[in-house]
Amino acid sequence: MGKTLNQLGSVGWMIGISALILFASSGLRHELFNSGAWDLGIFDQAVYLISQGQPPISSFLGFHILGDHAAWILYPLALLYKIYPSVYWLFAVQSAALALGALPTWYLARQAGLKESQAVAMVAVYLLYPLVYNANLFDFHPDTIAIPALLAAVLAARLGQVGWFCLSILIVLGCKAVLSLTVAAMGVWLLFFEKRRLYGAIALISGIAWFLIANKGIIPFFGSEAALLERHLYRYSYLGNSFPEMAKILLSQPELILGKVFSLTNLEYLLLLLAPVIWGLLPQVTALIGAIPCLVLNILANHPSQKNLIFHYSLPVIPFLMVAVIDNLAVERTWLRTQRAIILWSLVGFFALAKFGFFASQHLKYLDNWQATREAIALVSSSGNLLTTEHIAPHLSQRKLIKCKFTNVPSFEELNTFDFVLLNVRHPGWSDTSESALGLVNKLKNQSIFQLTYQRDDVFLFVKN
């Protein structure tokens, strides 16, 4: 018992250190102006408005935040903003959630009968999985909260704790509507392969029910079908412009699907995704049934971001990879079995695929006018309507109206809605160009309603008279 407590203490230290590293990494990236309006600004504005008792209408998206992913988990997160409104709460929650996924991983390993050294090794496998670090760096997404909850749901099912299972499922469903498919697939696995009929039925029924409620009720009510198409379905544009049209093409043109599925891009994606744990995936792979919806969505997408491990789109696969590896270690059918070998493989995978190297390359590209940007931001009030650039937006998104796209130079009527216009002409962001930003600067200089109050190193701040 004493040895187990010592091992658990070691796991606690590993989780704590990991959470600090994740938090420091995401915070530093943000301070270096590498975060963006999509998606950090979107969520920061929404949570802030909720905390202020205002409707969380995202001025970036143009509709209520529940019309995006039906992510009601943002409402309890707003309680933190009531203590003090800061985007760093989102970084803290995300870092803690991702690191805490190691705790149910350790308990699952011990419950499966693994040696204590192997259980600690599985904690390292999870914490060093490259996607955990990379997804943490990519702004903030509620999906990250679902990862420890999915692992906790599997643990609760195996321990026969129905209350904890239901709570875990509820949290997962509140993070993102599409995760309902993952919950339903996990239900199939629990029902038919784990022989845990009650838990499988709960997951299957709740997953299907929430999918229908979210996509047929909440998202259309708070958003629109056009918004759904523009925000998400464009990733599958080759299949059509609506769910019925996509279903029809899927059934009538299978050759189109096969051409997308069997591609070198998908092969590379799967190899990189599985490489950190390939040593432990065979022969037991039934746990990966829960990962099928996520994998299918990413494989079918024609947008490269969903096949790139820099982003968060593959996160729901991780819990089921961990369970599959644990199950195979339990029957001693893995390529690697010792703690040293497992951790060494994980370290190699982390240094090969984790994007910590971005801090020495991409994340430093905005330093040339970093000081000027900070000075200009300090001159913007906390409440006025703001038009700004992509990477400045999440630093000032706690207001009712903020926008950051100006590819088409706004008209006089559009500009008149803003109290501040803050532009970094040198680094306008992915959605605009330096030419369009400079064109807007020149237009504002000729507008009597705005006064240029700050200019330095291609950073311009205009304030409405």
Short mmCIF file of C-alpha atoms in Angstrom, two decimals:
data_model
loop_
_atom_site.label_atom_id
_atom_site.label_comp_id
_atom_site.label_asym_id
_atom_site.label_seq_id
_atom_site.Cartn_x
_atom_site.Cartn_y
_atom_site.Cartn_z
CA MET A 1 0.00 0.00 0.00
CA GLY A 2 2.81 2.38 0.89
CA LYS A 3 4.57 1.69 -2.40
CA THR A 4 1.37 2.36 -4.33
CA LEU A 5 0.95 5.70 -2.55
CA ASN A 6 4.54 6.59 -3.42
CA GLN A 7 3.87 5.72 -7.06
CA LEU A 8 0.71 7.83 -7.00
CA GLY A 9 2.74 10.67 -5.50
CA SER A 10 5.21 10.39 -8.38
CA VAL A 11 2.31 10.48 -10.82
CA GLY A 12 1.03 13.62 -9.10
CA TRP A 13 4.40 15.30 -9.56
CA MET A 14 4.47 14.29 -13.21
CA ILE A 15 0.99 15.74 -13.73
CA GLY A 16 1.82 18.95 -11.89
CA ILE A 17 5.06 19.56 -13.79
CA SER A 18 3.35 18.76 -17.07
CA ALA A 19 0.51 21.19 -16.34
CA LEU A 20 3.01 23.95 -15.56
CA ILE A 21 4.95 23.30 -18.77
CA LEU A 22 1.77 23.30 -20.84
CA PHE A 23 0.51 26.49 -19.20
CA ALA A 24 3.84 28.27 -19.61
CA SER A 25 4.06 27.24 -23.26
CA SER A 26 0.57 28.43 -24.21
CA GLY A 27 0.97 31.62 -22.19
CA LEU A 28 4.31 32.45 -23.78
CA ARG A 29 2.93 31.82 -27.27
CA HIS A 30 0.09 34.22 -26.49
CA GLU A 31 2.45 36.89 -25.14
CA LEU A 32 4.51 36.60 -28.34
CA PHE A 33 1.36 37.42 -30.37
CA ASN A 34 1.06 33.98 -31.96
CA SER A 35 -2.46 33.28 -30.70
CA GLY A 36 -5.35 34.37 -32.88
CA ALA A 37 -8.94 35.51 -33.05
CA TRP A 38 -9.70 32.05 -34.45
CA ASP A 39 -10.12 30.44 -32.02
CA LEU A 40 -8.82 32.01 -28.81
CA GLY A 41 -10.53 35.35 -29.35
CA ILE A 42 -13.83 33.63 -30.09
CA PHE A 43 -13.88 31.68 -26.84
CA ASP A 44 -12.42 34.45 -24.69
CA GLN A 45 -15.09 36.90 -25.86
CA ALA A 46 -17.88 34.37 -25.36
CA VAL A 47 -16.82 33.36 -21.84
CA TYR A 48 -16.31 37.00 -20.88
CA LEU A 49 -19.79 37.99 -22.08
CA ILE A 50 -21.35 35.07 -20.20
CA SER A 51 -19.55 36.16 -17.03
CA GLN A 52 -21.02 39.65 -17.48
CA GLY A 53 -24.56 38.31 -17.86
CA GLN A 54 -24.68 39.28 -21.55
CA PRO A 55 -25.67 37.06 -24.49
CA PRO A 56 -22.46 35.46 -25.81
CA ILE A 57 -22.89 36.69 -29.38
CA SER A 58 -19.51 36.27 -31.02
CA SER A 59 -18.73 39.31 -33.15
CA PHE A 60 -16.08 37.22 -34.91
CA LEU A 61 -18.61 34.58 -35.94
CA GLY A 62 -21.68 36.78 -36.08
CA PHE A 63 -23.91 34.52 -33.96
CA HIS A 64 -24.42 33.03 -30.48
CA ILE A 65 -21.55 30.80 -29.33
CA LEU A 66 -23.94 27.85 -28.81
CA GLY A 67 -24.62 28.00 -32.53
CA ASP A 68 -21.02 26.99 -33.16
CA HIS A 69 -20.50 23.69 -31.30
CA ALA A 70 -23.30 23.67 -28.70
CA ALA A 71 -20.47 23.76 -26.12
CA TRP A 72 -22.38 24.58 -22.94
CA ILE A 73 -19.22 23.85 -20.92
CA LEU A 74 -18.32 27.50 -21.55
CA TYR A 75 -21.01 28.58 -19.08
CA PRO A 76 -19.40 27.02 -15.97
CA LEU A 77 -16.01 28.26 -17.22
CA ALA A 78 -17.42 31.78 -17.00
CA LEU A 79 -17.48 31.45 -13.21
CA LEU A 80 -13.69 31.81 -13.30
CA TYR A 81 -14.03 35.09 -15.20
CA LYS A 82 -16.26 36.36 -12.40
CA ILE A 83 -13.25 36.07 -10.08
CA TYR A 84 -11.11 37.99 -12.56
CA PRO A 85 -11.64 38.26 -16.33
CA SER A 86 -8.49 36.91 -17.96
CA VAL A 87 -7.79 34.76 -20.99
CA TYR A 88 -5.20 32.96 -18.84
CA TRP A 89 -8.05 31.10 -17.14
CA LEU A 90 -8.63 29.32 -20.45
CA PHE A 91 -4.95 28.42 -20.69
CA ALA A 92 -4.97 27.17 -17.09
CA VAL A 93 -8.08 25.04 -17.56
CA GLN A 94 -6.77 23.58 -20.80
CA SER A 95 -3.33 22.80 -19.40
CA ALA A 96 -4.77 21.24 -16.25
CA ALA A 97 -7.30 19.17 -18.20
CA LEU A 98 -4.71 17.76 -20.59
CA ALA A 99 -2.28 16.97 -17.79
CA LEU A 100 -5.00 15.40 -15.62
CA GLY A 101 -5.70 12.86 -18.35
CA ALA A 102 -2.66 11.06 -16.94
CA LEU A 103 -4.48 10.26 -13.67
CA PRO A 104 -7.25 8.02 -15.10
CA THR A 105 -4.58 6.57 -17.40
CA TRP A 106 -2.62 5.46 -14.32
CA TYR A 107 -5.72 4.05 -12.63
CA LEU A 108 -6.71 2.19 -15.82
CA ALA A 109 -3.25 0.68 -15.97
CA ARG A 110 -3.39 -0.46 -12.35
CA GLN A 111 -6.95 -1.75 -12.76
CA ALA A 112 -5.82 -3.81 -15.77
CA GLY A 113 -3.15 -5.48 -13.63
CA LEU A 114 -0.05 -3.74 -14.95
CA LYS A 115 3.04 -3.56 -12.82
CA GLU A 116 3.54 -0.30 -10.97
CA SER A 117 6.54 0.53 -13.17
CA GLN A 118 4.45 -0.10 -16.28
CA ALA A 119 1.61 2.05 -14.94
CA VAL A 120 4.01 4.94 -14.40
CA ALA A 121 5.37 4.33 -17.90
CA MET A 122 1.84 4.68 -19.29
CA VAL A 123 1.56 8.03 -17.54
CA ALA A 124 4.71 9.07 -19.39
CA VAL A 125 3.29 7.71 -22.66
CA TYR A 126 0.23 9.92 -22.25
CA LEU A 127 2.02 13.08 -21.11
CA LEU A 128 4.68 12.74 -23.83
CA TYR A 129 2.19 12.01 -26.60
CA PRO A 130 3.07 14.81 -29.07
CA LEU A 131 -0.54 15.74 -29.82
CA VAL A 132 -1.15 16.61 -26.16
CA TYR A 133 1.55 19.29 -26.28
CA ASN A 134 0.69 20.52 -29.77
CA ALA A 135 -3.05 20.86 -29.16
CA ASN A 136 -2.34 22.82 -25.99
CA LEU A 137 -0.34 25.32 -28.03
CA PHE A 138 -3.13 25.90 -30.55
CA ASP A 139 -5.07 28.60 -28.70
CA PHE A 140 -7.93 27.17 -26.57
CA HIS A 141 -10.57 24.57 -27.40
CA PRO A 142 -13.16 22.93 -25.10
CA ASP A 143 -12.25 19.60 -26.73
CA THR A 144 -9.26 19.39 -24.40
CA ILE A 145 -11.55 19.14 -21.37
CA ALA A 146 -13.17 16.06 -22.90
CA ILE A 147 -9.94 14.03 -22.97
CA PRO A 148 -9.61 13.29 -19.22
CA ALA A 149 -13.41 12.89 -19.10
CA LEU A 150 -13.33 10.16 -21.77
CA LEU A 151 -10.59 8.33 -19.89
CA ALA A 152 -12.52 8.74 -16.65
CA ALA A 153 -15.64 7.32 -18.33
CA VAL A 154 -13.79 4.16 -19.38
CA LEU A 155 -12.34 3.81 -15.88
CA ALA A 156 -15.76 4.29 -14.26
CA ALA A 157 -17.30 1.67 -16.57
CA ARG A 158 -14.59 -0.86 -15.70
CA LEU A 159 -14.96 -0.14 -11.99
CA GLY A 160 -18.76 -0.31 -12.12
CA GLN A 161 -19.30 3.29 -10.96
CA VAL A 162 -22.35 4.40 -12.90
CA GLY A 163 -22.60 7.85 -11.29
CA TRP A 164 -19.06 8.84 -12.23
CA PHE A 165 -19.62 7.35 -15.69
CA CYS A 166 -22.69 9.51 -16.32
CA LEU A 167 -20.93 12.63 -15.03
CA SER A 168 -17.95 11.97 -17.31
CA ILE A 169 -20.21 11.46 -20.33
CA LEU A 170 -22.09 14.65 -19.51
CA ILE A 171 -18.84 16.64 -19.48
CA VAL A 172 -17.73 15.16 -22.81
CA LEU A 173 -21.03 16.01 -24.49
CA GLY A 174 -20.84 19.58 -23.18
CA CYS A 175 -17.49 20.22 -24.83
CA LYS A 176 -18.43 19.85 -28.50
CA ALA A 177 -21.45 18.53 -30.38
CA VAL A 178 -19.44 16.24 -32.65
CA LEU A 179 -18.04 14.41 -29.60
CA SER A 180 -21.48 12.83 -29.29
CA LEU A 181 -20.37 10.50 -32.10
CA THR A 182 -17.32 9.50 -30.05
CA VAL A 183 -19.52 8.83 -27.02
CA ALA A 184 -21.90 6.72 -29.13
CA ALA A 185 -18.99 4.73 -30.61
CA MET A 186 -17.62 4.16 -27.11
CA GLY A 187 -21.06 2.86 -26.19
CA VAL A 188 -20.86 0.30 -28.99
CA TRP A 189 -17.48 -0.84 -27.72
CA LEU A 190 -18.64 -1.11 -24.11
CA LEU A 191 -21.86 -2.85 -25.10
CA PHE A 192 -20.55 -5.51 -27.48
CA PHE A 193 -16.87 -5.95 -26.65
CA GLU A 194 -16.50 -5.04 -22.98
CA LYS A 195 -19.86 -6.70 -22.14
CA ARG A 196 -20.80 -3.77 -19.93
CA ARG A 197 -24.34 -3.46 -21.20
CA LEU A 198 -25.62 -0.73 -18.88
CA TYR A 199 -22.69 1.56 -19.55
CA GLY A 200 -22.71 0.83 -23.25
CA ALA A 201 -26.41 1.58 -23.48
CA ILE A 202 -26.05 4.84 -21.56
CA ALA A 203 -23.22 6.03 -23.81
CA LEU A 204 -24.88 4.91 -27.05
CA ILE A 205 -28.28 6.42 -26.28
CA SER A 206 -26.91 9.67 -24.81
CA GLY A 207 -24.50 10.11 -27.72
CA ILE A 208 -27.18 9.67 -30.37
CA ALA A 209 -29.67 11.81 -28.44
CA TRP A 210 -27.25 14.69 -27.95
CA PHE A 211 -26.17 14.55 -31.60
CA LEU A 212 -29.80 15.04 -32.67
CA ILE A 213 -30.55 17.67 -30.03
CA ALA A 214 -27.41 19.68 -30.79
CA ASN A 215 -27.51 19.49 -34.59
CA LYS A 216 -31.26 19.66 -35.10
CA GLY A 217 -32.13 21.98 -32.24
CA ILE A 218 -29.42 24.00 -30.48
CA ILE A 219 -27.06 24.82 -33.37
CA PRO A 220 -29.79 25.81 -35.88
CA PHE A 221 -31.61 27.84 -33.20
CA PHE A 222 -28.59 29.82 -32.04
CA GLY A 223 -26.76 29.87 -35.37
CA SER A 224 -27.85 28.95 -38.88
CA GLU A 225 -27.29 26.28 -41.52
CA ALA A 226 -25.33 28.81 -43.57
CA ALA A 227 -23.05 29.48 -40.59
CA LEU A 228 -22.57 25.75 -40.06
CA LEU A 229 -21.56 25.36 -43.70
CA GLU A 230 -19.17 28.28 -43.61
CA ARG A 231 -17.58 27.30 -40.30
CA HIS A 232 -17.35 23.50 -40.57
CA LEU A 233 -18.91 21.70 -43.55
CA TYR A 234 -16.64 23.45 -46.04
CA ARG A 235 -14.04 20.91 -44.94
CA TYR A 236 -16.13 18.32 -46.80
CA SER A 237 -17.24 20.52 -49.69
CA TYR A 238 -16.58 17.78 -52.26
CA LEU A 239 -19.45 15.84 -50.66
CA GLY A 240 -22.03 18.62 -51.02
CA ASN A 241 -23.42 21.57 -49.13
CA SER A 242 -25.77 19.94 -46.62
CA PHE A 243 -26.12 16.79 -44.50
CA PRO A 244 -28.74 15.20 -46.82
CA GLU A 245 -26.65 15.95 -49.90
CA MET A 246 -23.55 14.50 -48.25
CA ALA A 247 -25.41 11.33 -47.27
CA LYS A 248 -26.67 10.94 -50.83
CA ILE A 249 -23.20 11.30 -52.35
CA LEU A 250 -21.70 8.93 -49.77
CA LEU A 251 -24.18 6.24 -50.83
CA SER A 252 -24.25 6.87 -54.57
CA GLN A 253 -20.61 7.66 -55.32
CA PRO A 254 -18.42 5.33 -53.23
CA GLU A 255 -15.52 5.74 -55.66
CA LEU A 256 -15.30 9.40 -54.66
CA ILE A 257 -14.90 8.40 -51.02
CA LEU A 258 -12.38 5.67 -51.75
CA GLY A 259 -10.24 8.14 -53.67
CA LYS A 260 -10.13 10.40 -50.62
CA VAL A 261 -9.59 7.66 -48.06
CA PHE A 262 -6.74 5.81 -49.79
CA SER A 263 -4.29 8.65 -50.24
CA LEU A 264 -0.69 9.31 -49.28
CA THR A 265 -1.84 12.24 -47.14
CA ASN A 266 -4.06 9.98 -45.03
CA LEU A 267 -1.35 7.33 -44.80
CA GLU A 268 1.12 9.91 -43.51
CA TYR A 269 -1.48 11.22 -41.06
CA LEU A 270 -2.17 7.77 -39.61
CA LEU A 271 1.52 6.86 -39.37
CA LEU A 272 2.37 10.04 -37.47
CA LEU A 273 -0.68 9.71 -35.23
CA LEU A 274 0.06 6.09 -34.27
CA ALA A 275 3.86 6.14 -34.25
CA PRO A 276 4.25 7.17 -30.57
CA VAL A 277 2.27 4.08 -29.42
CA ILE A 278 2.66 1.67 -32.36
CA TRP A 279 4.69 -0.64 -30.14
CA GLY A 280 1.63 -1.45 -28.05
CA LEU A 281 -1.39 -1.41 -30.37
CA LEU A 282 -1.55 -5.08 -31.37
CA PRO A 283 -3.21 -7.54 -31.08
CA GLN A 284 -6.07 -5.99 -29.01
CA VAL A 285 -7.55 -3.11 -30.99
CA THR A 286 -11.24 -3.21 -30.04
CA ALA A 287 -10.84 -0.13 -27.84
CA LEU A 288 -10.13 1.86 -31.00
CA ILE A 289 -13.80 1.53 -31.94
CA GLY A 290 -14.33 4.65 -29.85
CA ALA A 291 -11.84 6.50 -32.04
CA ILE A 292 -13.56 5.63 -35.33
CA PRO A 293 -15.81 8.73 -35.65
CA CYS A 294 -12.89 11.11 -35.13
CA LEU A 295 -10.64 9.20 -37.52
CA VAL A 296 -13.34 8.97 -40.19
CA LEU A 297 -14.07 12.69 -40.00
CA ASN A 298 -10.39 13.56 -40.30
CA ILE A 299 -9.68 11.09 -43.09
CA LEU A 300 -12.67 12.22 -45.16
CA ALA A 301 -11.89 15.93 -44.73
CA ASN A 302 -10.26 17.72 -47.63
CA HIS A 303 -8.89 20.44 -45.36
CA PRO A 304 -5.24 19.78 -44.39
CA SER A 305 -5.62 21.07 -40.82
CA GLN A 306 -7.61 17.97 -39.81
CA LYS A 307 -4.74 15.73 -40.79
CA ASN A 308 -2.09 17.83 -39.10
CA LEU A 309 -0.97 16.96 -35.58
CA ILE A 310 -0.33 20.62 -34.85
CA PHE A 311 -4.06 21.08 -34.32
CA HIS A 312 -6.63 19.62 -31.91
CA TYR A 313 -8.79 17.65 -34.32
CA SER A 314 -7.34 14.23 -33.40
CA LEU A 315 -7.55 14.64 -29.62
CA PRO A 316 -10.54 12.24 -29.15
CA VAL A 317 -8.36 9.41 -30.47
CA ILE A 318 -5.89 9.63 -27.58
CA PRO A 319 -8.00 8.04 -24.77
CA PHE A 320 -8.71 4.96 -26.86
CA LEU A 321 -5.09 4.61 -27.91
CA MET A 322 -4.12 4.62 -24.23
CA VAL A 323 -6.73 1.98 -23.38
CA ALA A 324 -5.64 -0.23 -26.29
CA VAL A 325 -1.99 -0.07 -25.23
CA ILE A 326 -2.88 -0.79 -21.59
CA ASP A 327 -4.96 -3.82 -22.61
CA ASN A 328 -2.12 -5.21 -24.70
CA LEU A 329 0.45 -4.62 -21.97
CA ALA A 330 -1.81 -6.52 -19.58
CA VAL A 331 -1.60 -9.67 -21.71
CA GLU A 332 2.13 -9.13 -22.43
CA ARG A 333 1.66 -8.92 -26.20
CA THR A 334 3.48 -5.64 -26.88
CA TRP A 335 6.83 -5.01 -28.54
CA LEU A 336 8.06 -3.04 -25.52
CA ARG A 337 7.33 -4.00 -21.89
CA THR A 338 9.92 -2.44 -19.62
CA GLN A 339 9.52 1.02 -18.16
CA ARG A 340 12.82 2.22 -19.58
CA ALA A 341 12.10 1.09 -23.13
CA ILE A 342 8.55 2.52 -23.12
CA ILE A 343 9.62 5.91 -21.80
CA LEU A 344 12.58 6.07 -24.20
CA TRP A 345 10.26 5.43 -27.17
CA SER A 346 7.90 8.13 -25.91
CA LEU A 347 10.73 10.62 -25.53
CA VAL A 348 11.91 9.96 -29.09
CA GLY A 349 8.36 10.42 -30.36
CA PHE A 350 7.94 13.65 -28.39
CA PHE A 351 11.18 15.23 -29.62
CA ALA A 352 10.39 14.16 -33.19
CA LEU A 353 6.77 15.34 -33.39
CA ALA A 354 6.05 17.86 -30.62
CA LYS A 355 6.25 21.44 -31.89
CA PHE A 356 8.25 22.96 -29.03
CA GLY A 357 10.76 24.00 -31.68
CA PHE A 358 8.30 26.62 -32.89
CA PHE A 359 9.54 28.82 -30.04
CA ALA A 360 12.88 29.08 -31.81
CA SER A 361 11.36 29.75 -35.22
CA GLN A 362 7.74 30.68 -35.90
CA HIS A 363 6.85 32.10 -32.49
CA LEU A 364 9.56 34.75 -32.64
CA LYS A 365 8.53 36.36 -35.93
CA TYR A 366 6.49 39.13 -34.25
CA LEU A 367 9.28 40.35 -31.97
CA ASP A 368 10.37 43.08 -34.38
CA ASN A 369 7.48 45.33 -33.29
CA TRP A 370 6.38 43.54 -30.12
CA GLN A 371 7.02 46.56 -27.87
CA ALA A 372 5.06 48.92 -30.12
CA THR A 373 2.13 46.51 -30.18
CA ARG A 374 2.10 46.27 -26.38
CA GLU A 375 2.17 50.05 -26.04
CA ALA A 376 -0.72 50.49 -28.48
CA ILE A 377 -2.81 47.84 -26.73
CA ALA A 378 -2.39 49.69 -23.43
CA LEU A 379 -4.04 52.74 -24.99
CA VAL A 380 -7.25 50.90 -25.91
CA SER A 381 -10.04 51.15 -23.35
CA SER A 382 -11.68 48.06 -21.95
CA SER A 383 -15.12 48.65 -23.44
CA GLY A 384 -14.99 50.41 -26.83
CA ASN A 385 -15.79 48.72 -30.13
CA LEU A 386 -12.59 47.63 -31.84
CA LEU A 387 -11.35 46.72 -35.31
CA THR A 388 -7.91 45.13 -35.21
CA THR A 389 -5.64 42.47 -36.66
CA GLU A 390 -5.79 38.70 -36.19
CA HIS A 391 -3.05 38.30 -33.58
CA ILE A 392 -3.90 41.38 -31.55
CA ALA A 393 -7.59 40.41 -31.27
CA PRO A 394 -7.28 37.78 -28.46
CA HIS A 395 -5.50 40.37 -26.31
CA LEU A 396 -8.50 42.69 -26.49
CA SER A 397 -11.44 40.37 -27.08
CA GLN A 398 -13.22 41.04 -23.77
CA ARG A 399 -15.74 43.48 -25.23
CA LYS A 400 -19.09 43.28 -26.98
CA LEU A 401 -17.88 44.18 -30.47
CA ILE A 402 -14.50 43.32 -31.91
CA LYS A 403 -13.64 42.33 -35.48
CA CYS A 404 -10.42 41.57 -37.26
CA LYS A 405 -11.13 40.97 -40.96
CA PHE A 406 -10.69 43.85 -43.38
CA THR A 407 -9.66 42.22 -46.69
CA ASN A 408 -12.30 44.45 -48.24
CA VAL A 409 -11.64 47.94 -46.85
CA PRO A 410 -14.68 48.83 -44.70
CA SER A 411 -17.05 51.56 -45.80
CA PHE A 412 -17.49 54.80 -43.84
CA GLU A 413 -20.70 53.40 -42.27
CA GLU A 414 -18.89 50.26 -41.15
CA LEU A 415 -15.94 52.17 -39.72
CA ASN A 416 -18.30 54.46 -37.83
CA THR A 417 -19.36 51.51 -35.61
CA PHE A 418 -15.86 51.30 -34.10
CA ASP A 419 -14.33 53.41 -31.35
CA PHE A 420 -10.79 52.12 -31.97
CA VAL A 421 -8.92 50.77 -34.96
CA LEU A 422 -5.62 49.11 -34.03
CA LEU A 423 -3.55 47.75 -36.93
CA ASN A 424 -0.24 45.97 -37.15
CA VAL A 425 0.51 46.57 -40.82
CA ARG A 426 3.70 44.54 -40.71
CA HIS A 427 1.93 41.46 -39.30
CA PRO A 428 -1.80 41.61 -40.16
CA GLY A 429 -2.45 37.89 -39.66
CA TRP A 430 -3.57 35.02 -41.84
CA SER A 431 -6.91 36.53 -42.90
CA ASP A 432 -5.53 39.78 -44.34
CA THR A 433 -2.49 41.23 -46.10
CA SER A 434 -0.13 44.08 -45.36
CA GLU A 435 -1.48 45.81 -48.48
CA SER A 436 -5.08 45.68 -47.23
CA ALA A 437 -4.00 46.86 -43.77
CA LEU A 438 -2.02 49.75 -45.25
CA GLY A 439 -4.99 50.64 -47.45
CA LEU A 440 -7.16 50.86 -44.35
CA VAL A 441 -4.56 53.03 -42.59
CA ASN A 442 -4.51 55.47 -45.50
CA LYS A 443 -8.31 55.58 -45.55
CA LEU A 444 -8.48 56.29 -41.83
CA LYS A 445 -5.96 59.12 -42.12
CA ASN A 446 -8.41 60.81 -44.47
CA GLN A 447 -11.40 60.32 -42.17
CA SER A 448 -12.20 63.24 -39.92
CA ILE A 449 -14.00 61.02 -37.41
CA PHE A 450 -10.75 59.23 -36.47
CA GLN A 451 -7.54 60.58 -35.04
CA LEU A 452 -4.19 58.83 -35.27
CA THR A 453 -3.05 58.66 -31.64
CA TYR A 454 -0.19 56.17 -31.87
CA GLN A 455 2.27 55.21 -34.61
CA ARG A 456 5.44 53.21 -34.25
CA ASP A 457 7.08 50.32 -36.13
CA ASP A 458 4.11 49.88 -38.50
CA VAL A 459 1.64 49.77 -35.59
CA PHE A 460 -1.19 52.31 -35.88
CA LEU A 461 -3.91 53.20 -33.39
CA PHE A 462 -6.82 55.35 -34.47
CA VAL A 463 -9.35 56.65 -31.94
CA LYS A 464 -12.78 58.00 -32.85
CA ASN A 465 -13.12 61.72 -32.11
#
